[in-house]
PDB file of C-alpha atoms in Angstrom:
ATOM      1  CA  MET F  10      -9.975  -6.246 -22.381  1.00  0.00           C
ATOM      2  CA  SER F  11      -6.815  -4.698 -21.006  1.00  0.00           C
ATOM      3  CA  HIS F  12      -3.848  -5.928 -18.997  1.00  0.00           C
ATOM      4  CA  CYS F  13      -4.197  -5.655 -15.257  1.00  0.00           C
ATOM      5  CA  PRO F  14      -2.604  -2.565 -13.669  1.00  0.00           C
ATOM      6  CA  CYS F  15      -1.053  -4.818 -10.988  1.00  0.00           C
ATOM      7  CA  GLY F  16       1.595  -5.997 -13.443  1.00  0.00           C
ATOM      8  CA  ASN F  17       0.350  -9.541 -14.003  1.00  0.00           C
ATOM      9  CA  ALA F  18       0.152 -10.674 -17.602  1.00  0.00           C
ATOM     10  CA  ASN F  19      -3.521 -11.527 -17.042  1.00  0.00           C
ATOM     11  CA  GLN F  20      -6.311  -9.320 -18.255  1.00  0.00           C
ATOM     12  CA  TYR F  21      -7.830  -7.033 -15.599  1.00  0.00           C
ATOM     13  CA  GLU F  22     -11.165  -8.851 -15.909  1.00  0.00           C
ATOM     14  CA  ALA F  23      -9.499 -12.137 -14.909  1.00  0.00           C
ATOM     15  CA  CYS F  24      -7.130 -10.714 -12.300  1.00  0.00           C
ATOM     16  CA  CYS F  25      -8.045  -7.830  -9.972  1.00  0.00           C
ATOM     17  CA  GLN F  26     -11.538  -6.958 -11.176  1.00  0.00           C
ATOM     18  CA  PRO F  27     -13.180  -9.987  -9.490  1.00  0.00           C
ATOM     19  CA  ILE F  28     -11.518  -8.962  -6.208  1.00  0.00           C
ATOM     20  CA  HIS F  29     -12.696  -5.379  -6.661  1.00  0.00           C
ATOM     21  CA  HIS F  30     -16.256  -6.723  -6.936  1.00  0.00           C
ATOM     22  CA  ASP F  31     -15.890  -9.298  -4.137  1.00  0.00           C
ATOM     23  CA  HIS F  32     -13.233  -8.844  -1.478  1.00  0.00           C
ATOM     24  CA  SER F  33     -13.453 -12.567  -0.614  1.00  0.00           C
ATOM     25  CA  ALA F  34     -11.999 -13.414  -4.041  1.00  0.00           C
ATOM     26  CA  ALA F  35      -8.539 -12.460  -2.674  1.00  0.00           C
ATOM     27  CA  HIS F  36      -7.265 -15.806  -1.406  1.00  0.00           C
ATOM     28  CA  THR F  37      -3.726 -14.638  -0.582  1.00  0.00           C
ATOM     29  CA  PRO F  38      -2.127 -11.473   0.774  1.00  0.00           C
ATOM     30  CA  GLU F  39      -0.400 -10.923  -2.579  1.00  0.00           C
ATOM     31  CA  GLN F  40      -3.713 -11.041  -4.448  1.00  0.00           C
ATOM     32  CA  LEU F  41      -5.159  -8.418  -2.098  1.00  0.00           C
ATOM     33  CA  MET F  42      -2.039  -6.251  -2.342  1.00  0.00           C
ATOM     34  CA  ARG F  43      -2.149  -6.377  -6.135  1.00  0.00           C
ATOM     35  CA  ALA F  44      -5.869  -5.532  -6.088  1.00  0.00           C
ATOM     36  CA  ARG F  45      -5.202  -2.599  -3.725  1.00  0.00           C
ATOM     37  CA  TYR F  46      -2.506  -1.297  -6.084  1.00  0.00           C
ATOM     38  CA  SER F  47      -4.858  -1.664  -9.065  1.00  0.00           C
ATOM     39  CA  ALA F  48      -7.523   0.172  -7.058  1.00  0.00           C
ATOM     40  CA  HIS F  49      -5.053   3.039  -6.631  1.00  0.00           C
ATOM     41  CA  VAL F  50      -4.440   3.129 -10.381  1.00  0.00           C
ATOM     42  CA  LEU F  51      -8.178   3.013 -11.148  1.00  0.00           C
ATOM     43  CA  GLY F  52      -9.230   5.460  -8.418  1.00  0.00           C
ATOM     44  CA  LEU F  53     -11.286   2.929  -6.431  1.00  0.00           C
ATOM     45  CA  VAL F  54     -11.060   4.721  -3.081  1.00  0.00           C
ATOM     46  CA  ASP F  55     -13.874   2.715  -1.460  1.00  0.00           C
ATOM     47  CA  PHE F  56     -12.076  -0.559  -2.164  1.00  0.00           C
ATOM     48  CA  VAL F  57      -8.853   0.745  -0.644  1.00  0.00           C
ATOM     49  CA  VAL F  58     -10.677   2.010   2.465  1.00  0.00           C
ATOM     50  CA  ASP F  59     -12.694  -1.205   2.825  1.00  0.00           C
ATOM     51  CA  THR F  60      -9.607  -3.437   2.669  1.00  0.00           C
ATOM     52  CA  TYR F  61      -7.802  -1.751   5.555  1.00  0.00           C
ATOM     53  CA  HIS F  62      -8.035  -3.676   8.819  1.00  0.00           C
ATOM     54  CA  SER F  63     -10.624  -2.170  11.184  1.00  0.00           C
ATOM     55  CA  SER F  64      -7.863  -1.210  13.655  1.00  0.00           C
ATOM     56  CA  CYS F  65      -6.574   1.290  11.066  1.00  0.00           C
ATOM     57  CA  HIS F  66      -9.787   3.386  11.253  1.00  0.00           C
ATOM     58  CA  ALA F  67      -9.559   4.008   7.503  1.00  0.00           C
ATOM     59  CA  PRO F  68     -13.082   5.472   7.121  1.00  0.00           C
ATOM     60  CA  GLU F  69     -12.021   8.313   9.426  1.00  0.00           C
ATOM     61  CA  GLN F  70      -9.059   9.010   7.133  1.00  0.00           C
ATOM     62  CA  ARG F  71     -10.902   8.648   3.840  1.00  0.00           C
ATOM     63  CA  ASP F  72      -9.891  12.098   2.541  1.00  0.00           C
ATOM     64  CA  ALA F  73      -6.188  11.420   3.087  1.00  0.00           C
ATOM     65  CA  ILE F  74      -6.527   7.982   1.505  1.00  0.00           C
ATOM     66  CA  ALA F  75      -8.329   9.500  -1.489  1.00  0.00           C
ATOM     67  CA  GLU F  76      -5.462  11.964  -1.876  1.00  0.00           C
ATOM     68  CA  SER F  77      -2.969   9.096  -1.906  1.00  0.00           C
ATOM     69  CA  VAL F  78      -5.058   7.190  -4.457  1.00  0.00           C
ATOM     70  CA  ASP F  79      -5.190  10.287  -6.656  1.00  0.00           C
ATOM     71  CA  SER F  80      -1.582   9.947  -7.794  1.00  0.00           C
ATOM     72  CA  ASP F  81       0.004   9.000 -11.102  1.00  0.00           C
ATOM     73  CA  TRP F  82       0.749   5.332 -10.302  1.00  0.00           C
ATOM     74  CA  VAL F  83       2.789   3.753 -13.097  1.00  0.00           C
ATOM     75  CA  GLU F  84       4.146   0.343 -12.094  1.00  0.00           C
ATOM     76  CA  LEU F  85       4.084  -2.335  -9.418  1.00  0.00           C
ATOM     77  CA  GLU F  86       6.935  -4.741  -8.758  1.00  0.00           C
ATOM     78  CA  VAL F  87       6.299  -7.512  -6.230  1.00  0.00           C
ATOM     79  CA  LEU F  88       9.605  -8.511  -4.665  1.00  0.00           C
ATOM     80  CA  GLU F  89       8.515 -11.191  -2.199  1.00  0.00           C
ATOM     81  CA  SER F  90       5.487 -12.831  -0.586  1.00  0.00           C
ATOM     82  CA  GLN F  91       5.853 -14.629   2.725  1.00  0.00           C
ATOM     83  CA  LEU F  92       3.717 -16.395   5.264  1.00  0.00           C
ATOM     84  CA  GLY F  93       3.552 -14.872   8.718  1.00  0.00           C
ATOM     85  CA  SER F  94       3.646 -16.458  12.147  1.00  0.00           C
ATOM     86  CA  ASN F  95       0.392 -18.329  11.369  1.00  0.00           C
ATOM     87  CA  ASP F  96      -1.971 -19.063   8.454  1.00  0.00           C
ATOM     88  CA  ASP F  97      -3.849 -15.801   9.031  1.00  0.00           C
ATOM     89  CA  GLU F  98      -0.859 -13.498   8.570  1.00  0.00           C
ATOM     90  CA  GLY F  99       1.211 -12.739   5.500  1.00  0.00           C
ATOM     91  CA  TYR F 100       3.696 -10.240   4.135  1.00  0.00           C
ATOM     92  CA  VAL F 101       4.238  -8.777   0.691  1.00  0.00           C
ATOM     93  CA  THR F 102       7.313  -6.718  -0.158  1.00  0.00           C
ATOM     94  CA  PHE F 103       6.864  -4.500  -3.192  1.00  0.00           C
ATOM     95  CA  LYS F 104       7.914  -1.392  -5.053  1.00  0.00           C
ATOM     96  CA  ALA F 105       5.220   0.922  -6.386  1.00  0.00           C
ATOM     97  CA  PHE F 106       6.339   3.640  -8.778  1.00  0.00           C
ATOM     98  CA  PHE F 107       4.518   6.933  -9.249  1.00  0.00           C
ATOM     99  CA  ASN F 108       5.148  10.225 -11.020  1.00  0.00           C
ATOM    100  CA  GLN F 109       4.947  13.586  -9.309  1.00  0.00           C
ATOM    101  CA  ASP F 110       6.176  16.950 -10.555  1.00  0.00           C
ATOM    102  CA  ASP F 111       7.976  15.435 -13.565  1.00  0.00           C
ATOM    103  CA  THR F 112       9.899  13.021 -11.327  1.00  0.00           C
ATOM    104  CA  GLN F 113       9.369   9.301 -10.788  1.00  0.00           C
ATOM    105  CA  TYR F 114       9.398   8.065  -7.193  1.00  0.00           C
ATOM    106  CA  CYS F 115       9.414   4.599  -5.704  1.00  0.00           C
ATOM    107  CA  LEU F 116       7.478   3.533  -2.633  1.00  0.00           C
ATOM    108  CA  GLU F 117       9.029   0.353  -1.259  1.00  0.00           C
ATOM    109  CA  GLU F 118       7.254  -1.391   1.570  1.00  0.00           C
ATOM    110  CA  ARG F 119       6.917  -4.695   3.376  1.00  0.00           C
ATOM    111  CA  SER F 120       3.167  -4.826   3.970  1.00  0.00           C
ATOM    112  CA  ARG F 121       1.532  -6.972   6.618  1.00  0.00           C
ATOM    113  CA  PHE F 122      -1.851  -8.558   5.993  1.00  0.00           C
ATOM    114  CA  VAL F 123      -4.135 -10.414   8.385  1.00  0.00           C
ATOM    115  CA  ARG F 124      -7.085 -12.656   7.663  1.00  0.00           C
ATOM    116  CA  GLU F 125     -10.280 -12.307   9.684  1.00  0.00           C
ATOM    117  CA  ASN F 126     -13.501 -14.193   8.995  1.00  0.00           C
ATOM    118  CA  GLY F 127     -12.011 -15.485   5.747  1.00  0.00           C
ATOM    119  CA  LEU F 128     -11.068 -12.016   4.411  1.00  0.00           C
ATOM    120  CA  TRP F 129      -7.570 -10.609   4.028  1.00  0.00           C
ATOM    121  CA  PHE F 130      -6.958  -7.024   5.203  1.00  0.00           C
ATOM    122  CA  TYR F 131      -3.993  -4.660   5.009  1.00  0.00           C
ATOM    123  CA  ILE F 132      -2.932  -3.744   8.540  1.00  0.00           C
ATOM    124  CA  ASP F 133       0.449  -1.987   8.341  1.00  0.00           C
ATOM    125  CA  GLY F 134       3.789  -1.841   6.605  1.00  0.00           C
ATOM    126  CA  GLU F 135       7.432  -1.055   7.104  1.00  0.00           C
ATOM    127  CA  TYR F 136       9.858   0.750   4.860  1.00  0.00           C
ATOM    128  CA  PRO F 137      13.319  -0.701   4.341  1.00  0.00           C
ATOM    129  CA  LEU F 138      15.883   0.936   6.571  1.00  0.00           C
ATOM    130  CA  GLU F 139      18.185   3.221   4.667  1.00  0.00           C
ATOM    131  CA  GLU F 140      21.712   3.846   5.782  1.00  0.00           C
ATOM    132  CA  GLN F 141      21.677   7.542   4.960  1.00  0.00           C
ATOM    133  CA  GLN F 142      20.002  10.081   7.195  1.00  0.00           C
ATOM    134  CA  ASP F 143      16.625  11.430   6.118  1.00  0.00           C
ATOM    135  CA  GLU F 144      17.195  14.918   4.678  1.00  0.00           C
ATOM    136  CA  ARG F 145      13.948  16.095   6.285  1.00  0.00           C
ATOM    137  CA  LEU F 146      15.610  15.874   9.714  1.00  0.00           C
ATOM    138  CA  SER F 147      17.695  18.955   8.919  1.00  0.00           C
ATOM    139  CA  GLN F 148      14.615  21.087   8.105  1.00  0.00           C
ATOM    140  CA  PRO F 149      12.477  23.063  10.542  1.00  0.00           C
ATOM    141  CA  VAL F 150       9.450  20.994  11.578  1.00  0.00           C
ATOM    142  CA  LYS F 151       7.003  23.701  10.426  1.00  0.00           C
ATOM    143  CA  SER F 152       8.310  23.484   6.851  1.00  0.00           C
ATOM    144  CA  LEU F 153       7.885  19.700   6.584  1.00  0.00           C
ATOM    145  CA  LYS F 154       5.138  18.263   4.443  1.00  0.00           C
ATOM    146  CA  ILE F 155       4.800  14.650   5.466  1.00  0.00           C
ATOM    147  CA  GLY F 156       2.214  12.431   3.805  1.00  0.00           C
ATOM    148  CA  ARG F 157       0.431   9.766   5.812  1.00  0.00           C
ATOM    149  CA  ASN F 158       2.158   7.006   3.814  1.00  0.00           C
ATOM    150  CA  ASP F 159       5.626   8.599   3.878  1.00  0.00           C
ATOM    151  CA  PRO F 160       8.352   6.956   5.939  1.00  0.00           C
ATOM    152  CA  CYS F 161       8.526   8.390   9.440  1.00  0.00           C
ATOM    153  CA  ILE F 162      11.285  10.953   9.885  1.00  0.00           C
ATOM    154  CA  CYS F 163      12.460   9.267  13.100  1.00  0.00           C
ATOM    155  CA  GLY F 164      13.961   6.448  11.018  1.00  0.00           C
ATOM    156  CA  SER F 165      11.875   3.639  12.522  1.00  0.00           C
ATOM    157  CA  GLY F 166      11.062   2.190   9.112  1.00  0.00           C
ATOM    158  CA  LYS F 167       7.336   2.562   9.774  1.00  0.00           C
ATOM    159  CA  LYS F 168       4.901   4.821   8.006  1.00  0.00           C
ATOM    160  CA  PHE F 169       4.560   8.291   9.530  1.00  0.00           C
ATOM    161  CA  LYS F 170       0.871   7.666  10.330  1.00  0.00           C
ATOM    162  CA  LYS F 171       1.781   4.568  12.379  1.00  0.00           C
ATOM    163  CA  CYS F 172       4.690   6.146  14.215  1.00  0.00           C
ATOM    164  CA  CYS F 173       5.170   9.826  15.048  1.00  0.00           C
ATOM    165  CA  GLY F 174       2.130  11.050  13.101  1.00  0.00           C
TER     166      GLY F 174
END
């Protein structure tokens, strides 16, 4: 047995693995978010795709999602879990750290989850607003490489795919 990639002290077999085998085992938005992070670490692309809300059209973007999953994810830090405007909505704010080109980066997001037919799904997320201007705004548009999960360059706080992408 090994510790769960989601950062809980529990063993993987008692934490995220049951959710990976049965989506309905995620009883809270935080459990699903942790399982989605663990799925990124373990390369479980199908689980990530299947736990997007249907309005996200994730199967149509499977290749881009697989590319995101295929990263060197190293740590998850859950900052806050909150209820939404009703029992079928919840939010999880987290930091996910990954390595790329000998540098460690941090993806911080406030993710929104909705429950339909007893199952929680990831629907969208917002990045915290930063006071400094995005350096990409000073570059020619043709030279930009913007990932689908990167913050939008317009500064909205939303992911690029949900905003100007």
